[in-house]
C-alpha cells in the first residue's frame, strides 16, 4: 500500500509490496521482478525479452543497444539483425583471425590469419604454410621465404631485410 497525502492508503499495482505512486513499485512481492518502463515500474514473474535480471536490486535492466538477449550490459548473447556477436558485443564485421559463423565471430583454426566460411583459411599466420585443403601447417623441413626452422621445429621470421636465412 501507499500512504497518500490525505492520510488514506491506496493499493499498489498488482504483485507489488510497496510503491512510491500508483505507477511506481519500489519493491515486488516474493517471486516477482521489477520492470522499469516509461509508464512506471511494475512487477512481473520474469524479465521481458531484451532485458536481464540485476539480482541485487531484483530489477530487469535493458540490454545494450542492438542486443536482443543478454546476461549483463557487457555480455550480449544474441545480436539484432545484420550484426555479429563477438566476445559479448555486437559488431558489424569480425576482426582479423575470426570468421562469421551463424552471426557469431569464431576464431580461425591454429595458424590461420584470415579464414572464411567453414574455417577455410585464405591467409596463414607467420611461420605457417597454406595446404591444399585450405588449412595452415608448419612445413616439415623447410619454411617459406623470410622464415627459418627454429629449434622447436616451427618457423620463425628472419631479420626483416633477409629473404632467406638459417637463423634469426
Short mmCIF file of C-alpha atoms in Angstrom, two decimals:
data_model
loop_
_atom_site.label_atom_id
_atom_site.label_comp_id
_atom_site.label_asym_id
_atom_site.label_seq_id
_atom_site.Cartn_x
_atom_site.Cartn_y
_atom_site.Cartn_z
CA UNK A 1 0.00 0.00 0.00
CA UNK A 2 0.94 3.62 -0.50
CA UNK A 3 0.18 6.33 2.05
CA UNK A 4 -1.42 9.30 0.33
CA UNK A 5 -1.03 12.91 1.49
CA UNK A 6 -4.66 12.79 2.62
CA UNK A 7 -3.70 10.12 5.17
CA UNK A 8 -5.55 7.37 3.32
CA UNK A 9 -3.92 4.21 1.96
CA UNK A 10 -4.08 3.24 -1.70
CA UNK A 11 -3.32 -0.26 -3.06
CA UNK A 12 -0.13 -0.65 -5.08
CA UNK A 13 -0.05 -2.21 -8.52
CA UNK A 14 -0.58 -5.97 -8.90
CA UNK A 15 2.27 -8.11 -7.42
CA UNK A 16 3.81 -5.02 -5.74
CA UNK A 17 4.58 -4.97 -1.99
CA UNK A 18 5.46 -1.28 -1.59
CA UNK A 19 5.07 1.59 -4.02
CA UNK A 20 6.01 5.25 -4.38
CA UNK A 21 2.99 6.13 -6.52
CA UNK A 22 0.13 4.46 -8.32
CA UNK A 23 2.50 3.67 -11.22
CA UNK A 24 5.85 3.08 -9.45
CA UNK A 25 6.52 -0.08 -7.48
CA UNK A 26 9.56 0.14 -5.18
CA UNK A 27 9.52 -3.49 -4.02
CA UNK A 28 7.83 -6.51 -5.61
CA UNK A 29 6.17 -9.41 -3.84
CA UNK A 30 8.29 -12.56 -3.45
CA UNK A 31 8.78 -14.36 -6.77
CA UNK A 32 8.36 -11.23 -8.90
CA UNK A 33 10.86 -8.84 -10.50
CA UNK A 34 10.73 -5.08 -11.10
CA UNK A 35 10.37 -3.83 -14.67
CA UNK A 36 11.09 -0.15 -15.26
CA UNK A 37 9.47 1.48 -18.30
CA UNK A 38 8.38 4.93 -19.40
CA UNK A 39 4.94 4.17 -17.94
CA UNK A 40 6.30 3.41 -14.47
CA UNK A 41 7.71 0.46 -12.52
CA UNK A 42 5.70 -2.76 -12.45
CA UNK A 43 6.23 -6.34 -11.20
CA UNK A 44 6.19 -9.44 -13.40
CA UNK A 45 7.24 -13.05 -12.94
CA UNK A 46 10.23 -12.73 -15.34
CA UNK A 47 12.17 -10.13 -17.30
CA UNK A 48 10.87 -9.28 -20.77
CA UNK A 49 12.93 -10.05 -23.87
CA UNK A 50 15.89 -7.70 -24.30
CA UNK A 51 16.40 -7.40 -20.52
CA UNK A 52 18.45 -9.20 -17.89
CA UNK A 53 17.87 -9.54 -14.15
CA UNK A 54 20.13 -7.46 -11.90
CA UNK A 55 19.91 -9.67 -8.82
CA UNK A 56 20.99 -7.17 -6.12
CA UNK A 57 18.05 -4.88 -6.89
CA UNK A 58 15.74 -7.58 -8.33
CA UNK A 59 15.23 -5.26 -11.30
CA UNK A 60 15.14 -6.00 -15.03
CA UNK A 61 17.75 -3.93 -16.90
CA UNK A 62 17.59 -3.29 -20.66
CA UNK A 63 20.35 -4.91 -22.72
CA UNK A 64 22.71 -2.60 -24.63
CA UNK A 65 21.53 -1.25 -27.97
CA UNK A 66 21.48 -3.77 -30.83
CA UNK A 67 21.34 -6.68 -28.35
CA UNK A 68 18.23 -8.88 -28.23
CA UNK A 69 19.25 -11.10 -25.29
CA UNK A 70 21.99 -10.61 -22.67
CA UNK A 71 23.23 -11.59 -19.21
CA UNK A 72 24.62 -8.10 -18.49
CA UNK A 73 25.18 -4.83 -20.34
CA UNK A 74 28.63 -6.16 -21.29
CA UNK A 75 27.62 -9.72 -22.25
CA UNK A 76 25.24 -9.95 -25.18
CA UNK A 77 24.05 -13.43 -26.24
CA UNK A 78 22.06 -12.59 -29.38
CA UNK A 79 22.54 -9.52 -31.60
CA UNK A 80 19.89 -7.78 -33.67
CA UNK A 81 19.87 -8.43 -37.41
CA UNK A 82 22.89 -7.52 -39.54
CA UNK A 83 25.21 -7.50 -36.50
CA UNK A 84 27.59 -10.24 -35.39
CA UNK A 85 28.30 -11.40 -31.83
CA UNK A 86 31.96 -11.04 -30.79
CA UNK A 87 33.04 -11.60 -27.17
CA UNK A 88 29.72 -10.37 -25.77
CA UNK A 89 29.40 -7.34 -28.06
CA UNK A 90 27.53 -6.71 -31.30
CA UNK A 91 29.75 -5.57 -34.20
CA UNK A 92 29.35 -5.15 -37.96
CA UNK A 93 32.20 -7.47 -39.06
CA UNK A 94 34.57 -9.95 -37.44
CA UNK A 95 38.16 -8.86 -36.68
CA UNK A 96 41.21 -10.46 -38.31
CA UNK A 97 41.65 -14.05 -37.16
CA UNK A 98 37.88 -14.67 -36.83
CA UNK A 99 35.12 -15.77 -39.18
CA UNK A 100 31.35 -15.22 -39.11
CA UNK A 101 29.53 -18.49 -38.47
CA UNK A 102 25.80 -18.20 -37.68
CA UNK A 103 26.14 -14.49 -36.77
CA UNK A 104 28.92 -15.23 -34.24
CA UNK A 105 32.64 -14.46 -34.68
CA UNK A 106 34.59 -17.66 -34.12
CA UNK A 107 38.39 -17.92 -34.10
CA UNK A 108 40.09 -19.28 -37.19
CA UNK A 109 41.94 -22.56 -36.79
CA UNK A 110 45.52 -22.59 -35.45
CA UNK A 111 47.99 -20.80 -37.71
CA UNK A 112 45.30 -19.12 -39.80
CA UNK A 113 45.27 -15.33 -40.01
CA UNK A 114 42.23 -14.87 -42.31
CA UNK A 115 39.55 -17.53 -42.75
CA UNK A 116 36.16 -17.77 -44.37
CA UNK A 117 33.09 -19.95 -44.02
CA UNK A 118 33.71 -23.50 -42.82
CA UNK A 119 37.06 -22.29 -41.42
CA UNK A 120 38.66 -22.35 -44.90
CA UNK A 121 41.88 -20.41 -44.47
CA UNK A 122 42.91 -17.85 -47.09
CA UNK A 123 45.95 -16.34 -45.33
CA UNK A 124 48.22 -18.07 -42.82
CA UNK A 125 49.99 -16.52 -39.84
CA UNK A 126 53.77 -16.11 -39.83
CA UNK A 127 55.61 -19.42 -39.99
CA UNK A 128 52.69 -21.41 -41.43
CA UNK A 129 52.04 -22.51 -44.99
CA UNK A 130 48.64 -22.85 -46.67
CA UNK A 131 47.97 -26.52 -47.50
CA UNK A 132 45.87 -27.88 -50.36
CA UNK A 133 42.87 -28.36 -48.02
CA UNK A 134 42.89 -24.65 -47.01
CA UNK A 135 44.42 -25.17 -43.56
CA UNK A 136 47.70 -23.80 -42.22
CA UNK A 137 50.53 -26.17 -41.44
CA UNK A 138 54.14 -25.84 -40.34
CA UNK A 139 56.33 -27.01 -43.22
CA UNK A 140 58.03 -30.28 -42.22
CA UNK A 141 61.66 -29.44 -43.03
CA UNK A 142 61.65 -26.01 -44.58
CA UNK A 143 59.93 -22.70 -44.18
CA UNK A 144 58.69 -20.18 -46.68
CA UNK A 145 60.91 -17.27 -47.78
CA UNK A 146 61.64 -14.90 -44.91
CA UNK A 147 61.44 -17.67 -42.28
CA UNK A 148 63.74 -20.33 -40.83
CA UNK A 149 63.17 -23.62 -38.98
CA UNK A 150 63.87 -23.00 -35.29
CA UNK A 151 64.83 -25.48 -32.54
CA UNK A 152 61.14 -26.12 -31.77
CA UNK A 153 60.58 -27.36 -35.36
CA UNK A 154 58.42 -24.39 -36.24
CA UNK A 155 59.12 -21.44 -38.48
CA UNK A 156 60.39 -18.14 -37.12
CA UNK A 157 60.81 -14.91 -39.05
CA UNK A 158 64.23 -13.96 -40.42
CA UNK A 159 65.66 -10.49 -39.91
CA UNK A 160 63.30 -8.18 -41.86
CA UNK A 161 65.77 -7.41 -44.68
CA UNK A 162 66.55 -11.13 -45.34
CA UNK A 163 64.74 -13.10 -47.96
CA UNK A 164 66.12 -16.43 -46.64
CA UNK A 165 68.23 -17.31 -43.60
CA UNK A 166 69.47 -20.20 -41.43
CA UNK A 167 68.78 -18.42 -38.15
CA UNK A 168 67.30 -15.21 -36.83
#
